[in-house]
XYZ file of N, CA and C in Angstrom:
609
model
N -57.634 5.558 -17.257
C -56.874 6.472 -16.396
C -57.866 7.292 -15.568
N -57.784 7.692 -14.255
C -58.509 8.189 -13.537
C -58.574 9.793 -13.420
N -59.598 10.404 -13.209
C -59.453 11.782 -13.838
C -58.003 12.540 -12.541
N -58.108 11.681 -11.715
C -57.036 12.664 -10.514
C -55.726 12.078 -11.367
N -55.504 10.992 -11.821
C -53.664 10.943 -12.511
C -54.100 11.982 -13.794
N -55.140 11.914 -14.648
C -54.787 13.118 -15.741
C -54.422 14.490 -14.925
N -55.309 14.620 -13.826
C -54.897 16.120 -13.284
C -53.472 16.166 -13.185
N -53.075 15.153 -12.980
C -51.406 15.126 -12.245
C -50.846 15.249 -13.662
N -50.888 14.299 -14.748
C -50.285 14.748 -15.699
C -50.242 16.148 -16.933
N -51.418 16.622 -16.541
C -51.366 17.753 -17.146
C -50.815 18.596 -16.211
N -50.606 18.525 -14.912
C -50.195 20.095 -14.367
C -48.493 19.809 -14.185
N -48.329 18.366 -14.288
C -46.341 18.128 -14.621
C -46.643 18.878 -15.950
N -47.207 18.636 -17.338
C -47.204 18.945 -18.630
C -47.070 20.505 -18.705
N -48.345 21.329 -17.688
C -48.500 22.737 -17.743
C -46.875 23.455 -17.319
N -46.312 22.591 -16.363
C -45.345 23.585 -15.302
C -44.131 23.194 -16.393
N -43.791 22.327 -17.415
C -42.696 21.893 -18.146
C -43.037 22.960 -19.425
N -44.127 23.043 -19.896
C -44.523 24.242 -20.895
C -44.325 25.678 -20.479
N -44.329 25.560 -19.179
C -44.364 27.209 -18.664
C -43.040 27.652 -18.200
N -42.371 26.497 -17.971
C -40.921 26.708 -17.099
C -39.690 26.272 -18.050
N -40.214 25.813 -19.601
C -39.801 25.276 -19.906
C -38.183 26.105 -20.407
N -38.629 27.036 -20.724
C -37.295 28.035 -21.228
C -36.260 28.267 -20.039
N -36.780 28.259 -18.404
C -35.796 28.160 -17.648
C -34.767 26.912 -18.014
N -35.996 25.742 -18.442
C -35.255 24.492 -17.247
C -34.107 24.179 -19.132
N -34.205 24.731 -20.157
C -33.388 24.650 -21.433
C -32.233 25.873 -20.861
N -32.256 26.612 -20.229
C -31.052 27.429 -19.429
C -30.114 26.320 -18.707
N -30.618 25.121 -18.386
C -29.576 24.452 -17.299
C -29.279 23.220 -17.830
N -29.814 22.859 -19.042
C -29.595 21.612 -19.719
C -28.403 21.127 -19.801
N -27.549 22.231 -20.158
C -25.815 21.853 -20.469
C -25.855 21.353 -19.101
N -25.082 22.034 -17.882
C -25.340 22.013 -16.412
C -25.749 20.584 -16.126
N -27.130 20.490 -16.378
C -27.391 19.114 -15.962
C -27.191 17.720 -16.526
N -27.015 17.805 -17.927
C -26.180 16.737 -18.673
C -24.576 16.424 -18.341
N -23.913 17.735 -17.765
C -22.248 17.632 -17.314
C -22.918 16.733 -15.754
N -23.638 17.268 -14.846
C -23.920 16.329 -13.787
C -24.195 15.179 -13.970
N -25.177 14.767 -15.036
C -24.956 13.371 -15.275
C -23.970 12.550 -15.859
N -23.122 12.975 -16.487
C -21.918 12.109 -17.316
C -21.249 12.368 -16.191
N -20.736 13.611 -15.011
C -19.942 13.007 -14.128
C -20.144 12.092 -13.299
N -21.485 11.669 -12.954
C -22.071 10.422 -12.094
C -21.788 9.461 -12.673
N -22.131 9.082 -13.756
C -22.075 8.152 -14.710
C -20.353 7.502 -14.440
N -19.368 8.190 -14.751
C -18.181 8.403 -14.696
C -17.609 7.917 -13.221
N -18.303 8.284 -12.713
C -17.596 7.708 -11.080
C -17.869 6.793 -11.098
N -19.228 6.243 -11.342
C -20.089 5.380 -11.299
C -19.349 3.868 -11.963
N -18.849 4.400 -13.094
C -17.637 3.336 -13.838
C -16.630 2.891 -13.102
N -16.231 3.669 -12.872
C -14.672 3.465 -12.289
C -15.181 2.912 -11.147
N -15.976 3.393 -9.941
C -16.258 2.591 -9.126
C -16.212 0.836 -9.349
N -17.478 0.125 -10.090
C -17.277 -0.449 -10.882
C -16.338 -1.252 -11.224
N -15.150 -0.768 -12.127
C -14.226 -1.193 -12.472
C -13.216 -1.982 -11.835
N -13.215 -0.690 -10.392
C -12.314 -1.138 -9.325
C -12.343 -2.320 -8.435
N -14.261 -2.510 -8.330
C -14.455 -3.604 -7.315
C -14.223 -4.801 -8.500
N -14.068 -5.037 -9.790
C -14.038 -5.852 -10.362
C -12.501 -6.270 -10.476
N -11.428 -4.829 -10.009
C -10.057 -5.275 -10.765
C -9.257 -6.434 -9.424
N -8.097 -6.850 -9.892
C -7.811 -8.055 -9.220
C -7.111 -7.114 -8.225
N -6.630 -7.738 -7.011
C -5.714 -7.288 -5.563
C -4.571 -6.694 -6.463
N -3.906 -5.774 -6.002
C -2.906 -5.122 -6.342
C -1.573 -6.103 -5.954
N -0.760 -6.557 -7.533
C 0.256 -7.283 -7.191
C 1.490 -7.117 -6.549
N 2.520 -7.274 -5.938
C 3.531 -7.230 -4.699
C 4.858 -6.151 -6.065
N 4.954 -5.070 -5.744
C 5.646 -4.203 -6.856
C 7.107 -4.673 -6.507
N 7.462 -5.204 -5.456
C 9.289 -5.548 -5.613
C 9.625 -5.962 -6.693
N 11.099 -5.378 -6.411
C 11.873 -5.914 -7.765
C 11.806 -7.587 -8.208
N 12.016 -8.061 -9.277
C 12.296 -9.630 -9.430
C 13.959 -9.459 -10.270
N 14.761 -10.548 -9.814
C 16.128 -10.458 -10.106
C 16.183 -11.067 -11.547
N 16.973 -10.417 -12.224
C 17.487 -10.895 -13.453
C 18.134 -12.045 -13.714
N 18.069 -13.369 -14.096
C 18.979 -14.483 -14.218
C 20.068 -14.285 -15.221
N 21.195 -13.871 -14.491
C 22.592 -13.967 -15.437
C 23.429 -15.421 -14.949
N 24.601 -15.029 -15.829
C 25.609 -16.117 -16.118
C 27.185 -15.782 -16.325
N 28.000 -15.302 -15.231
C 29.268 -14.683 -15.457
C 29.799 -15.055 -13.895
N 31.515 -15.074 -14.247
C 32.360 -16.087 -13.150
C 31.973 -14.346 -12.036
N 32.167 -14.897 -10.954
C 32.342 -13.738 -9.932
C 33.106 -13.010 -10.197
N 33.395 -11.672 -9.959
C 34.501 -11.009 -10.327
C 35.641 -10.956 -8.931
N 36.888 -10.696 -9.415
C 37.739 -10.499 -8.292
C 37.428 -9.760 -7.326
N 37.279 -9.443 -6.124
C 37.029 -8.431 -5.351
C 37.415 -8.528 -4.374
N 38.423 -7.609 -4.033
C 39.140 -7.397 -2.228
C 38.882 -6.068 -1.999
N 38.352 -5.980 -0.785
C 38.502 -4.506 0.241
C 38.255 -4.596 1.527
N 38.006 -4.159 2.593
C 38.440 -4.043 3.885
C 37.283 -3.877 4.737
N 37.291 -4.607 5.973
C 35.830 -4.876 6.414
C 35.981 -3.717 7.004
N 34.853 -3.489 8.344
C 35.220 -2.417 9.652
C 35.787 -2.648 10.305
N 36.110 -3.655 10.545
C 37.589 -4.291 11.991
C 38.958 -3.954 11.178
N 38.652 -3.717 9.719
C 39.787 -3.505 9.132
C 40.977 -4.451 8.570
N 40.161 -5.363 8.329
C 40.724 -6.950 7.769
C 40.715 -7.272 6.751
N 41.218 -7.174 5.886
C 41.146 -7.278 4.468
C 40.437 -8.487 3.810
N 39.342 -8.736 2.961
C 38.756 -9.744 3.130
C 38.746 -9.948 1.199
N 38.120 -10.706 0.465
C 38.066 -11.275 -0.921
C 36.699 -11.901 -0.615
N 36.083 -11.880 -2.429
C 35.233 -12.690 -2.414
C 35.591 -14.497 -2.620
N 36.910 -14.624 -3.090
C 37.455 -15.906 -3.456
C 37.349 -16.364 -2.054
N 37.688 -16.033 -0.941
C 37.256 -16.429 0.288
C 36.251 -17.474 0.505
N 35.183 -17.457 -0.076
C 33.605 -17.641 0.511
C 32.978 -18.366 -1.211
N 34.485 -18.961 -1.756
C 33.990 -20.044 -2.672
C 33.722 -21.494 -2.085
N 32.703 -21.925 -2.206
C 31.889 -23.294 -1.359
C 30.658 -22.659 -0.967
N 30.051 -21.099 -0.983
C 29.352 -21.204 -0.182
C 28.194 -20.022 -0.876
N 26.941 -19.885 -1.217
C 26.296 -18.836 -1.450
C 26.301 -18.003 -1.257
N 26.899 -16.730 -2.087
C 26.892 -15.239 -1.422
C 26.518 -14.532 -1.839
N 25.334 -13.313 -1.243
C 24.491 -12.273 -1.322
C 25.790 -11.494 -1.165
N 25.803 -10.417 -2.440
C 26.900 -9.084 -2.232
C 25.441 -8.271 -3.009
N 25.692 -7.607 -1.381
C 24.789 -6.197 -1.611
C 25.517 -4.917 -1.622
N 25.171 -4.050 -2.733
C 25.759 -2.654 -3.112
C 24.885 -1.656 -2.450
N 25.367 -0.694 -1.503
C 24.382 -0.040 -0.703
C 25.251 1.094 -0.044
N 24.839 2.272 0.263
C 24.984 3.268 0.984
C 23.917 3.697 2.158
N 24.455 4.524 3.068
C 23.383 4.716 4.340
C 22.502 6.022 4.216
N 22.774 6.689 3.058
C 21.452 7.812 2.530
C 20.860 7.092 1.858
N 20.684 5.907 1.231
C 19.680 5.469 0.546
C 18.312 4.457 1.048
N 17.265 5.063 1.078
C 15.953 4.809 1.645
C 15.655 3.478 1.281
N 15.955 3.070 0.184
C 15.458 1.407 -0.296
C 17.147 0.804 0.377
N 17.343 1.025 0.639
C 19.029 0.136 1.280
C 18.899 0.174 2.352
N 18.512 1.315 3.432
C 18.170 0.926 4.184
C 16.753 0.050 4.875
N 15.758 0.136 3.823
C 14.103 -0.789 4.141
C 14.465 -1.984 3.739
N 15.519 -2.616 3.094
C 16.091 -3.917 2.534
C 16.925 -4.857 3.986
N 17.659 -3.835 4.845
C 18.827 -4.431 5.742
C 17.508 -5.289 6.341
N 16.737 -5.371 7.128
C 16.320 -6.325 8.164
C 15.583 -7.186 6.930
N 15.410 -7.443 6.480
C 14.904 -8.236 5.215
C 16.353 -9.204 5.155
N 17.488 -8.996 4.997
C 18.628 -9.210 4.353
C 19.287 -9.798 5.588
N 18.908 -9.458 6.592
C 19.629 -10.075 8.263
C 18.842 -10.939 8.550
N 17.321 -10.893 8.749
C 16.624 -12.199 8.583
C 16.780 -13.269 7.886
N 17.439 -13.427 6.578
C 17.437 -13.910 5.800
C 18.564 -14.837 5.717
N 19.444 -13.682 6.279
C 20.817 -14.591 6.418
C 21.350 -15.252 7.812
N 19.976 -14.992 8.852
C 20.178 -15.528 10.015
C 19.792 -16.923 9.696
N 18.155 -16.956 8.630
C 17.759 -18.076 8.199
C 18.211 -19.015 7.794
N 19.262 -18.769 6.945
C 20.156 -19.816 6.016
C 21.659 -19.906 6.564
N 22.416 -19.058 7.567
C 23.609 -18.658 7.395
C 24.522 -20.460 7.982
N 23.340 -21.001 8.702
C 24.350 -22.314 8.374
C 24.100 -23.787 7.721
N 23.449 -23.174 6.349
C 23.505 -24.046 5.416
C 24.104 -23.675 4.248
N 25.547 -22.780 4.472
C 26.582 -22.324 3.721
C 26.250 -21.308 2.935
N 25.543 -20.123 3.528
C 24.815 -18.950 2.772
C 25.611 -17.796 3.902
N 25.813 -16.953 3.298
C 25.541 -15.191 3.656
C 25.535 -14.393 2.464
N 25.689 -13.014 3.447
C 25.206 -11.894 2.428
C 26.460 -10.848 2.992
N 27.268 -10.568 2.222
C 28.011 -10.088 2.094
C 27.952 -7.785 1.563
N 27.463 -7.242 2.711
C 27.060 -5.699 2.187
C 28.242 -4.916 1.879
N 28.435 -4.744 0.606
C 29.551 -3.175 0.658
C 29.062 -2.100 0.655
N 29.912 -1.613 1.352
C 29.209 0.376 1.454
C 29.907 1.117 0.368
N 28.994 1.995 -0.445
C 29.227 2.433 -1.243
C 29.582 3.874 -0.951
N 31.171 4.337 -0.797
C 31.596 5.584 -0.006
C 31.482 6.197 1.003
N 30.482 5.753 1.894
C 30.171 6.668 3.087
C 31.474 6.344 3.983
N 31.346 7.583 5.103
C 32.432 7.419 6.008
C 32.283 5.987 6.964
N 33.686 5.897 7.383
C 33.704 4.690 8.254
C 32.888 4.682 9.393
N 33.061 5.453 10.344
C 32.205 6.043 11.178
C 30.701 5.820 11.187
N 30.225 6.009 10.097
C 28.675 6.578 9.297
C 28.539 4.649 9.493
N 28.888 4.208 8.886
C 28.918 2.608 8.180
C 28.822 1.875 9.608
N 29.631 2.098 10.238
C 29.728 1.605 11.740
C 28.454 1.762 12.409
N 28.012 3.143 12.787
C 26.991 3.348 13.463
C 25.486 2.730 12.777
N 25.362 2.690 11.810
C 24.391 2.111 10.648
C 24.543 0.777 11.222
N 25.374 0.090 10.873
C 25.415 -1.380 11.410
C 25.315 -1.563 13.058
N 25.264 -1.228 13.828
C 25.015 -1.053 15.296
C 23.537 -0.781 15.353
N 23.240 0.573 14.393
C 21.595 0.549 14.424
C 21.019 -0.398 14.242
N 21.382 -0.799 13.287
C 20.186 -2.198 11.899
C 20.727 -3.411 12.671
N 22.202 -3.371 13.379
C 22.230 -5.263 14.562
C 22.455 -5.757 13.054
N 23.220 -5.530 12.739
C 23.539 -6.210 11.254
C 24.717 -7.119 11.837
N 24.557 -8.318 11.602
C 25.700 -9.743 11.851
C 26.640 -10.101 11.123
N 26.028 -9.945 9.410
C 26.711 -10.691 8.192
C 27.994 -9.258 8.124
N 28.806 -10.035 7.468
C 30.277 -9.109 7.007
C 29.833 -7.958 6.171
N 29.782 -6.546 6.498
C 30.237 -5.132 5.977
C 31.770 -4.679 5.718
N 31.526 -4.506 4.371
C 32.966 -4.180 3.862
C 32.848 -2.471 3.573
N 34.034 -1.937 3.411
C 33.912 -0.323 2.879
C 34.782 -0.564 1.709
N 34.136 0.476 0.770
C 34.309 0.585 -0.343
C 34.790 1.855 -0.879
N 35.597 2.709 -0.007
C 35.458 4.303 -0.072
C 35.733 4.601 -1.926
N 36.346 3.692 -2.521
C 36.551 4.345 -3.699
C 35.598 3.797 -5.088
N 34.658 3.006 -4.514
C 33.763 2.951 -5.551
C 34.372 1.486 -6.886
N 35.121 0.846 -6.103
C 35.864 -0.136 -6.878
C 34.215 -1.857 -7.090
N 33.886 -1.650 -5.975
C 32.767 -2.824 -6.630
C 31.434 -2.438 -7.262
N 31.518 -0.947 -7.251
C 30.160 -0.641 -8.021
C 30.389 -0.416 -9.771
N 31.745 0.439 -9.491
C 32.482 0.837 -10.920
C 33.039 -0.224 -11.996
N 33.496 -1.027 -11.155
C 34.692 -1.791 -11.233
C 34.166 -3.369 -11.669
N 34.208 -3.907 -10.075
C 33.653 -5.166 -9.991
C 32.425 -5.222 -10.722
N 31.155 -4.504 -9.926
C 29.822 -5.024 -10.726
C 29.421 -4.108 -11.676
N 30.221 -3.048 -12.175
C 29.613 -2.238 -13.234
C 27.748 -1.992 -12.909
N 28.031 -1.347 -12.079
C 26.130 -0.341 -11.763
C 26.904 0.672 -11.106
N 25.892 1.407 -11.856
C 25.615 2.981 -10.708
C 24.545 3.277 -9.824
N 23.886 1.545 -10.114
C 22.377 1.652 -8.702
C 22.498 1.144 -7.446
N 21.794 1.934 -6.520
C 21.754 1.351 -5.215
C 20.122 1.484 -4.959
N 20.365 0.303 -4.010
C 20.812 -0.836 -3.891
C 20.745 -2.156 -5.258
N 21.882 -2.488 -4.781
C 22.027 -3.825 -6.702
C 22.961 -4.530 -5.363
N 21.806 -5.878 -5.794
C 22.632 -7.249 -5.244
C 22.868 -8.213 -6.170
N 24.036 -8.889 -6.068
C 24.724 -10.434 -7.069
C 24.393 -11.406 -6.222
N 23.793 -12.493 -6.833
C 23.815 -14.076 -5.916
C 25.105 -14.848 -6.545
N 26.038 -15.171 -5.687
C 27.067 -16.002 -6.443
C 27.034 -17.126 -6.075
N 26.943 -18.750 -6.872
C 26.443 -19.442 -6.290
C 27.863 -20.821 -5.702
N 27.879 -21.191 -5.204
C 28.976 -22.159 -4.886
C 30.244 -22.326 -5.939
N 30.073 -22.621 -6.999
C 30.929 -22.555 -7.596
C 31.456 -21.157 -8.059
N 31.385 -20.320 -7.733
C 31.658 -18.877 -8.175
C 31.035 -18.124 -9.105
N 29.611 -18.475 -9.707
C 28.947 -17.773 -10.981
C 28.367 -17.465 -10.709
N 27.933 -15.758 -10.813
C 27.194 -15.128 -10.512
C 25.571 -15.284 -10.987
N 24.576 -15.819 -10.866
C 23.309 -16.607 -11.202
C 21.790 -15.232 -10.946
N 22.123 -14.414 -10.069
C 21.094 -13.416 -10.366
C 21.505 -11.806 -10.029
N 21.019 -11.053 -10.553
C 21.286 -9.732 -10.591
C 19.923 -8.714 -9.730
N 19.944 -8.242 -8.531
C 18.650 -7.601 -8.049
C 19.116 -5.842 -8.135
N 18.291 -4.921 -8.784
C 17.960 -3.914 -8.491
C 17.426 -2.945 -8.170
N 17.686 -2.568 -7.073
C 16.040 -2.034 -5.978
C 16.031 -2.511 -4.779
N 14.814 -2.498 -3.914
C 14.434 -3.091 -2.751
C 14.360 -4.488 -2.657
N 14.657 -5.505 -2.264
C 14.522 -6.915 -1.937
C 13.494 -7.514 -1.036
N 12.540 -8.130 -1.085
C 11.792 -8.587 -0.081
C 12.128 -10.371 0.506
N 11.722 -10.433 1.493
C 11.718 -12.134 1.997
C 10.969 -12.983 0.854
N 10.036 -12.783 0.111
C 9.387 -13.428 -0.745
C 10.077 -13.585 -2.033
N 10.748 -12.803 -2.428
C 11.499 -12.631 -3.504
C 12.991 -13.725 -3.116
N 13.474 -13.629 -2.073
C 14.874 -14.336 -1.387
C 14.320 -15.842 -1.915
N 13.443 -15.842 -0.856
C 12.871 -17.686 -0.662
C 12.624 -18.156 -2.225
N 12.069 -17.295 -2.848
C 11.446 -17.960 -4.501
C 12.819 -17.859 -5.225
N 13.546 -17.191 -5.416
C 14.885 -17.146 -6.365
C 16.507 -17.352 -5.257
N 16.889 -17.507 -4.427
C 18.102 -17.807 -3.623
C 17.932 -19.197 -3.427
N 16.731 -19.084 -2.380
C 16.423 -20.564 -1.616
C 16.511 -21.959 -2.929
N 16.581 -21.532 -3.437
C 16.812 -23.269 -4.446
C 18.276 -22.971 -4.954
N 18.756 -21.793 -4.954
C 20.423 -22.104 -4.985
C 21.476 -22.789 -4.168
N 20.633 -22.188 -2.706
C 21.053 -22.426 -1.809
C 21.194 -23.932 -1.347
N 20.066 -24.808 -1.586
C 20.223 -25.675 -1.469
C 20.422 -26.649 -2.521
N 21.301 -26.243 -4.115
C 21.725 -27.085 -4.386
C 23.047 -27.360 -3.903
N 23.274 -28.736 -4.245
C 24.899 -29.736 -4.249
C 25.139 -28.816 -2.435
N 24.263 -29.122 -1.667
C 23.969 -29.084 0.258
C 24.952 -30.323 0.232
């Protein structure tokens, strides 16, 4: 060792002996600074290792029950049934126009049924109490095509499909059995992977 690195190491050695009672004042202090580095330092870490964040929409429940009866009255004021629209796939969506996921669902749900609507598919929306008026202007906004029914008394949420959630959609499939249950927001990815093969069976 050369006598200029001993100089160097004795005068780090002298100033750690002389300062030493300060630098035992900040020890706590500087051990919390290092475990919080350390700590970010992980998680950082962690994060670039964890996988893409997966798609949070709902996925529909596979049930098994005949459609239920259901008549009520469109906006033209025509009295309509679901027995109607046996032969053909039908989306019945449960929805009101204060609700934020019912409304981020409609152009999802009009695309969808523009997509399929003539290979014996629609989607059938009831409004869940709002005024007629309200329901009207909503559908003029959103350019909604498929049949809106009103529901002022709560007969297909209570009644027919037994929920108190909105938005909750039924797939009923050609023969009249209701085959999936959605509650929540709906996406196009979710339609195509669980409808689209209903849809095109017994075409």
């Amino acid at each position: 060792m050369t006598e200029e690195c001993r100089g160097i190491l004795f005068s780090a050695w002298y100033v750690i002996q002389k300062q030493g009672y300060k630098l035992r004042k900040f020890t706590p202090l500087f051990l919390l600074g290092l475990g919080l580095i350390l700590i970010g330092a992980s998680v950082y870490f962690i994060m670039q290792d964890a996988p893409p964040q997966t798609d949070l929409t709902t996925v529909p429940v596979q049930v098994n029950f005949s459609s239920p009866e259901l008549t009520l009255t469109d906006i033209q004021g025509v009295t309509r049934s679901l027995a109607d629209y046996r032969g053909q796939v039908v989306l019945v969506n449960l929805w009101a126009t204060w609700c934020p996921p019912c409304k981020a669902e409609m152009p999802t749900l009009q695309a969808y049924h523009d997509k399929y609507a003539d290979k014996g598919f629609t989607v059938i929306a009831v409004n869940d109490g709002d005024p007629t008026p309200d329901v009207v202007q909503f559908v003029k906004d959103y350019q909604l095509t498929f049949p809106v029914w009103l529901d002022p008394t709560y007969i297909a949420t209570e009644d027919a499909f037994k929920t108190l959630n909105l938005p909750s959609s039924f797939v009923i499939d050609r023969e009249g059995i209701v085959r999936l249950s959605w509650v929540g927001e709906i996406n196009s990815k979710m339609l195509e992977k669980y409808v689209t093969p209903i849809i095109k069976e017994q075409q």
